[in-house]
PDB file of C-alpha atoms in Angstrom:
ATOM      1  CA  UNK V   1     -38.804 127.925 113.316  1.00 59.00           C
ATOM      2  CA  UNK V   2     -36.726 126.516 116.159  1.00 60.00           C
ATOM      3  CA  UNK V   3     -39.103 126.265 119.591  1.00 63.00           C
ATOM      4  CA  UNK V   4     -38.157 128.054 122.383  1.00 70.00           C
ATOM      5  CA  UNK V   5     -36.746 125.220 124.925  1.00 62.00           C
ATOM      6  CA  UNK V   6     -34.864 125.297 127.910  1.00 61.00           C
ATOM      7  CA  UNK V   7     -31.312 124.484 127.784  1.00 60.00           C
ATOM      8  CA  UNK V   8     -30.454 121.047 129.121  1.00 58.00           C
ATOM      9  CA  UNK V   9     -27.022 120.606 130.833  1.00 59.00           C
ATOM     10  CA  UNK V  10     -24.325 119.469 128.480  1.00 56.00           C
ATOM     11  CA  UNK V  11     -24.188 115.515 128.220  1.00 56.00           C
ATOM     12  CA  UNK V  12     -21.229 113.358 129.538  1.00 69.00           C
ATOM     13  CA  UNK V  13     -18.061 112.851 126.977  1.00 75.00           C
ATOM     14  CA  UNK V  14     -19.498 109.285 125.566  1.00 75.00           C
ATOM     15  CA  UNK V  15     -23.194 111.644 124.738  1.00 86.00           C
ATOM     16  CA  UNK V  16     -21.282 114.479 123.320  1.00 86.00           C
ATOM     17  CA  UNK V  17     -19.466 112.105 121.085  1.00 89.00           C
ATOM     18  CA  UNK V  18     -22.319 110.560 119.633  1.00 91.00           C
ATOM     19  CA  UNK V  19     -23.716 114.112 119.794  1.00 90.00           C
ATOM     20  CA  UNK V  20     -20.895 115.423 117.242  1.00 92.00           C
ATOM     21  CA  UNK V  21     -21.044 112.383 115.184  1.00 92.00           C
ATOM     22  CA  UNK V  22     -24.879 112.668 114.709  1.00 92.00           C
ATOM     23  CA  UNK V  23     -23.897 116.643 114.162  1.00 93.00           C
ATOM     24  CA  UNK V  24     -21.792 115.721 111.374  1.00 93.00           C
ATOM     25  CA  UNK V  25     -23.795 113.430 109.643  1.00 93.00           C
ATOM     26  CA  UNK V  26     -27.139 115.545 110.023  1.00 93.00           C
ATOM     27  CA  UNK V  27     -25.005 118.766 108.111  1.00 93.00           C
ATOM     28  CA  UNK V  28     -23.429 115.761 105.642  1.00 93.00           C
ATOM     29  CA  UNK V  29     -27.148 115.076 104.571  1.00 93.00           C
ATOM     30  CA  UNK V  30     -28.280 118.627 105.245  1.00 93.00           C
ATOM     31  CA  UNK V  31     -29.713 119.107 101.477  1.00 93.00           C
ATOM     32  CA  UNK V  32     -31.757 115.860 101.500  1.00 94.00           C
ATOM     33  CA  UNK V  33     -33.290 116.379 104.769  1.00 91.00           C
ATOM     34  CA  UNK V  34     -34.218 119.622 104.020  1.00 93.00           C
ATOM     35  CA  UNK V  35     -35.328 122.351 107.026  1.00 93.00           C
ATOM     36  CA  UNK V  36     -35.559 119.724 109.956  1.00 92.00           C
ATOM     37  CA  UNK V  37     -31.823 118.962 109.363  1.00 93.00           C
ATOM     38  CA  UNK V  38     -31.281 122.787 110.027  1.00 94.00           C
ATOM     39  CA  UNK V  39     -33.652 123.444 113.094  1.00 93.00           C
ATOM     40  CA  UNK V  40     -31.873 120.101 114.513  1.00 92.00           C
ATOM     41  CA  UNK V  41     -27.979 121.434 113.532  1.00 92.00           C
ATOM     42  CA  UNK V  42     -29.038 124.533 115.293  1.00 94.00           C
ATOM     43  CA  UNK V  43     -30.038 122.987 118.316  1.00 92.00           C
ATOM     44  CA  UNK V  44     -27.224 121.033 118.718  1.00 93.00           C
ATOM     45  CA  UNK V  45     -25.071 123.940 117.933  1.00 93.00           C
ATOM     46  CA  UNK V  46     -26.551 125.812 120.402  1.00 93.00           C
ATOM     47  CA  UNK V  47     -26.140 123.201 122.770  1.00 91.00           C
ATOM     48  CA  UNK V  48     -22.179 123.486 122.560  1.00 92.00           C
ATOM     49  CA  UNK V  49     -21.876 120.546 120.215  1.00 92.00           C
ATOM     50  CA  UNK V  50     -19.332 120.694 117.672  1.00 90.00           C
ATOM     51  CA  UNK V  51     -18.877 118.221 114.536  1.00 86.00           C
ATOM     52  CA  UNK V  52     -15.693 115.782 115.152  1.00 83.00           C
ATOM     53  CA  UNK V  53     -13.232 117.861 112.613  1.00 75.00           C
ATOM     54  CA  UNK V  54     -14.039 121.090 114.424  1.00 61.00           C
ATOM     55  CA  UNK V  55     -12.763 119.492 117.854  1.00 55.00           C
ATOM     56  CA  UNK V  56      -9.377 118.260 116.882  1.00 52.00           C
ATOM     57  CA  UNK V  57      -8.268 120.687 114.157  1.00 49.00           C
ATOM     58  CA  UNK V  58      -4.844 119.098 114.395  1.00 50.00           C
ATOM     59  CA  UNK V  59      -5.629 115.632 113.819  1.00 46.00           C
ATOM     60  CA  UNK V  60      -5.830 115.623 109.852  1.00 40.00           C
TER      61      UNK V  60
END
């Protein structure tokens, strides 16, 4: 169950970077860490964070 927390304000470019790199690897490993891996993609999902390969479709 995800808590109910107030929404911070979105972090600088340099934090969202990390942000979407941490994103990626946390739904990467999402099967060996189990339900905390999915309460934390959820969070940063709802935070506006988006995994590197969803932000530049058109760099592949």
């Amino acid at each position: 169950m995800v808590p109910d927390i107030p929404q911070a304000a979105l972090p600088p470019s340099a934090d969202r970077k990390e942000a979407a790199d941490l994103l990626e690897g946390l739904e990467a490993l999402r099967e060996e860490l189990g339900s905390v891996a999915d309460e934390l993609i959820e969070l940063l999902r709802q935070a506006g964070i988006t995994p590197p390969q969803d932000q530049n479709p058109s760099a592949h």
